[in-house]
Short mmCIF file of C-alpha atoms in Angstrom, two decimals:
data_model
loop_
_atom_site.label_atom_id
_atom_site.label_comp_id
_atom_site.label_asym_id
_atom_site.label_seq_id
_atom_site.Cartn_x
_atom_site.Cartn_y
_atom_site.Cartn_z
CA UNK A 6 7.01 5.17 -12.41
CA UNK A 7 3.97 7.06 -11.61
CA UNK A 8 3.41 6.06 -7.61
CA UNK A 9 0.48 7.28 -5.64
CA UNK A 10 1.42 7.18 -2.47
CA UNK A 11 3.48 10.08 -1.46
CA UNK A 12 2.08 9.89 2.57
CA UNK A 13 -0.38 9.47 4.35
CA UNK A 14 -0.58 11.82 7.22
CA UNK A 15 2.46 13.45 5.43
CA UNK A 16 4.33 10.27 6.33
CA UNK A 17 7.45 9.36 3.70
CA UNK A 18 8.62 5.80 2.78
CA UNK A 19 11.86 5.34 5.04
CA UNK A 20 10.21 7.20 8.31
CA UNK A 21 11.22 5.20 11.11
CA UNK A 22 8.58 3.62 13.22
CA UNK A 23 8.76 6.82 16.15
CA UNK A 24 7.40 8.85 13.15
CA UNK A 25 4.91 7.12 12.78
CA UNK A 26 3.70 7.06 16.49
CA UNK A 27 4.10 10.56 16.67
CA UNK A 28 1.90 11.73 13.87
CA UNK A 29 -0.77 9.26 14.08
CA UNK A 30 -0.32 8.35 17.87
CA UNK A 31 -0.50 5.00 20.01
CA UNK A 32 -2.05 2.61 17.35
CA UNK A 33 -4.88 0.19 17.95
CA UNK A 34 -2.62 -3.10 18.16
CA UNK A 35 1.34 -4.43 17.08
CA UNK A 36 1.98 -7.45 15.37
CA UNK A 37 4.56 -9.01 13.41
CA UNK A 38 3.08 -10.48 9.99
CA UNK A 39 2.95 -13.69 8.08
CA UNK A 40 6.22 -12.40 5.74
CA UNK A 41 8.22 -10.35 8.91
CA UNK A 42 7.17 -6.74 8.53
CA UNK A 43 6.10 -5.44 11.92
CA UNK A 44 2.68 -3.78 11.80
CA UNK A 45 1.08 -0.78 13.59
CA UNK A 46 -2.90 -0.93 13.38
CA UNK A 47 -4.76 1.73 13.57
CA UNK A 48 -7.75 0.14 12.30
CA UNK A 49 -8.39 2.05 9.03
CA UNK A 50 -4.83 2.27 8.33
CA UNK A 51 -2.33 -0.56 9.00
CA UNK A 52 1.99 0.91 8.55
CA UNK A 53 4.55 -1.73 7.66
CA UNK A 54 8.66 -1.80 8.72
CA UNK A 55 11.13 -3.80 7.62
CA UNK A 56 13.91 -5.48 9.73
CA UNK A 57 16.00 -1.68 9.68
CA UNK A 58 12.40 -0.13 11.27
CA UNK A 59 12.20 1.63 7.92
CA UNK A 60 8.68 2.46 6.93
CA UNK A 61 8.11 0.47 3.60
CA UNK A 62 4.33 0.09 3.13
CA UNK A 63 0.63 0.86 3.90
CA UNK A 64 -2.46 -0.56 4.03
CA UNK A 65 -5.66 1.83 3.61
CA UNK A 66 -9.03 1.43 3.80
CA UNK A 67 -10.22 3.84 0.45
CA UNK A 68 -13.18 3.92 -1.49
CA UNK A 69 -11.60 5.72 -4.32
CA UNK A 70 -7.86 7.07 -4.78
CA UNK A 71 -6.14 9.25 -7.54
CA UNK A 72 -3.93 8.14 -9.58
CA UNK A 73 -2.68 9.96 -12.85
CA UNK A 74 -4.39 12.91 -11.92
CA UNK A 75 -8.14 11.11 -12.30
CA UNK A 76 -10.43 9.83 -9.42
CA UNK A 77 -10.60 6.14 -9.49
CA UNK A 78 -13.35 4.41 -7.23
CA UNK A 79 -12.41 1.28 -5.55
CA UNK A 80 -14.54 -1.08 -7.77
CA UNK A 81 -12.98 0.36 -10.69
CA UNK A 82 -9.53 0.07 -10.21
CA UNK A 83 -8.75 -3.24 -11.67
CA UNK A 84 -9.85 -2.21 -14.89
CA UNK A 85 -8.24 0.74 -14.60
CA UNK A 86 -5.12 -1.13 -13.88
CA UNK A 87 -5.17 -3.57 -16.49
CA UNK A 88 -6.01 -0.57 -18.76
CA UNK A 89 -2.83 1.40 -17.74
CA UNK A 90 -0.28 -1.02 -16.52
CA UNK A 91 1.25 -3.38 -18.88
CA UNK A 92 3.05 -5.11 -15.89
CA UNK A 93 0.11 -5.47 -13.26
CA UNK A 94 0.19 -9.31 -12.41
CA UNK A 95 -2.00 -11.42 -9.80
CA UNK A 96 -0.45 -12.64 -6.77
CA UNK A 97 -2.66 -15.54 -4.54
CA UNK A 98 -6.03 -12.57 -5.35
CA UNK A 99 -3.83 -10.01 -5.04
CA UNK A 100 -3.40 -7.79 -7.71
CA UNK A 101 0.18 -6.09 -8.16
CA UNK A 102 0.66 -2.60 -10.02
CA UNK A 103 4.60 -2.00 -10.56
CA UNK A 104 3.90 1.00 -12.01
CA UNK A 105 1.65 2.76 -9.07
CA UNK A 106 3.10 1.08 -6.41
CA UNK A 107 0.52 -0.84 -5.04
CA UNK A 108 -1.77 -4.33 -4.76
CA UNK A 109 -5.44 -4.92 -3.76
CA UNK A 110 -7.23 -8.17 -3.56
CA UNK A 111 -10.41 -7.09 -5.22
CA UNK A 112 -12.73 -9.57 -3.05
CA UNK A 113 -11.91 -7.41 0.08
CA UNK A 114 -13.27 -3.79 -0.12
CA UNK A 115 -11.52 -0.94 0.05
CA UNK A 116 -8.22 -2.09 1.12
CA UNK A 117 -5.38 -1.02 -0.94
CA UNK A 118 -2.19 -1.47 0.06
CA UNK A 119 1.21 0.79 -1.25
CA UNK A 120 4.54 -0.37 -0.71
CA UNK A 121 8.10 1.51 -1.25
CA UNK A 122 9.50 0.48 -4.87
CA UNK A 123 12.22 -1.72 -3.52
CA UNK A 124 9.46 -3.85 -2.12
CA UNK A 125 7.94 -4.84 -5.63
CA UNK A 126 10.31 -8.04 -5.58
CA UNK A 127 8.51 -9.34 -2.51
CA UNK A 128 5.54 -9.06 -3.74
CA UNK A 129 6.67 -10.97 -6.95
CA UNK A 130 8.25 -13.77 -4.66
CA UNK A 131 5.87 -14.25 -2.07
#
């Protein structure tokens, strides 16, 4: 699986929430979402936990991200996808990579959101 994400702000998947705070500081607003995760907003960033206050996915705002080693700009990545992921699939706008670990409603500019690969069968079940 060839997964984008590694951190941002040097942050791994499975940091508990403290980490977090303490690299990127007091965030903007808290929240619980629609599906459970509690949130920390920071406006341009948005970090997800699960129940265990594990650290299991992001929200960005990015005009353009790297994956396999090229530059992709936001308003090309779902061709890009389709192009090199045999198992992207659409979720309520959403569109899910399995094999970069991430989903992006294409409608909303620049968001892109990466999750931990254990999270993959929410998205498919939401």
């Amino acid at each position: 699986m060839h997964r984008p994400y590694k951190s941002i702000n040097e942050i791994p998947f499975d940091s508990p929430e403290s980490e977090v705070i303490k690299r990127c500081g007091s965030p903007d607003r808290t929240g619980v979402n629609s599906i459970g995760l509690k949130e920390l907003d920071y406006g341009e960033s948005i970090y997800r936990f699960d129940s265990s206050g594990k650290f299991v996915e992001v929200t960005v705002n990015l005009e353009e991200l790297a994956l396999d080693f090229e530059v992709v700009q936001f308003g090309e990545l779902e061709g890009y996808l389709t192009k090199n992921d045999v198992g992207i699939f659409n979720k309520f706008g959403f569109l899910v990579s399995p094999k970069f670990g991430l989903a992006f409603d294409p409608d909303h500019k620049h968001w892109v959101t990466f999750f931990r690969e254990t999270k993959l069968e929410d998205w498919r079940n939401i």
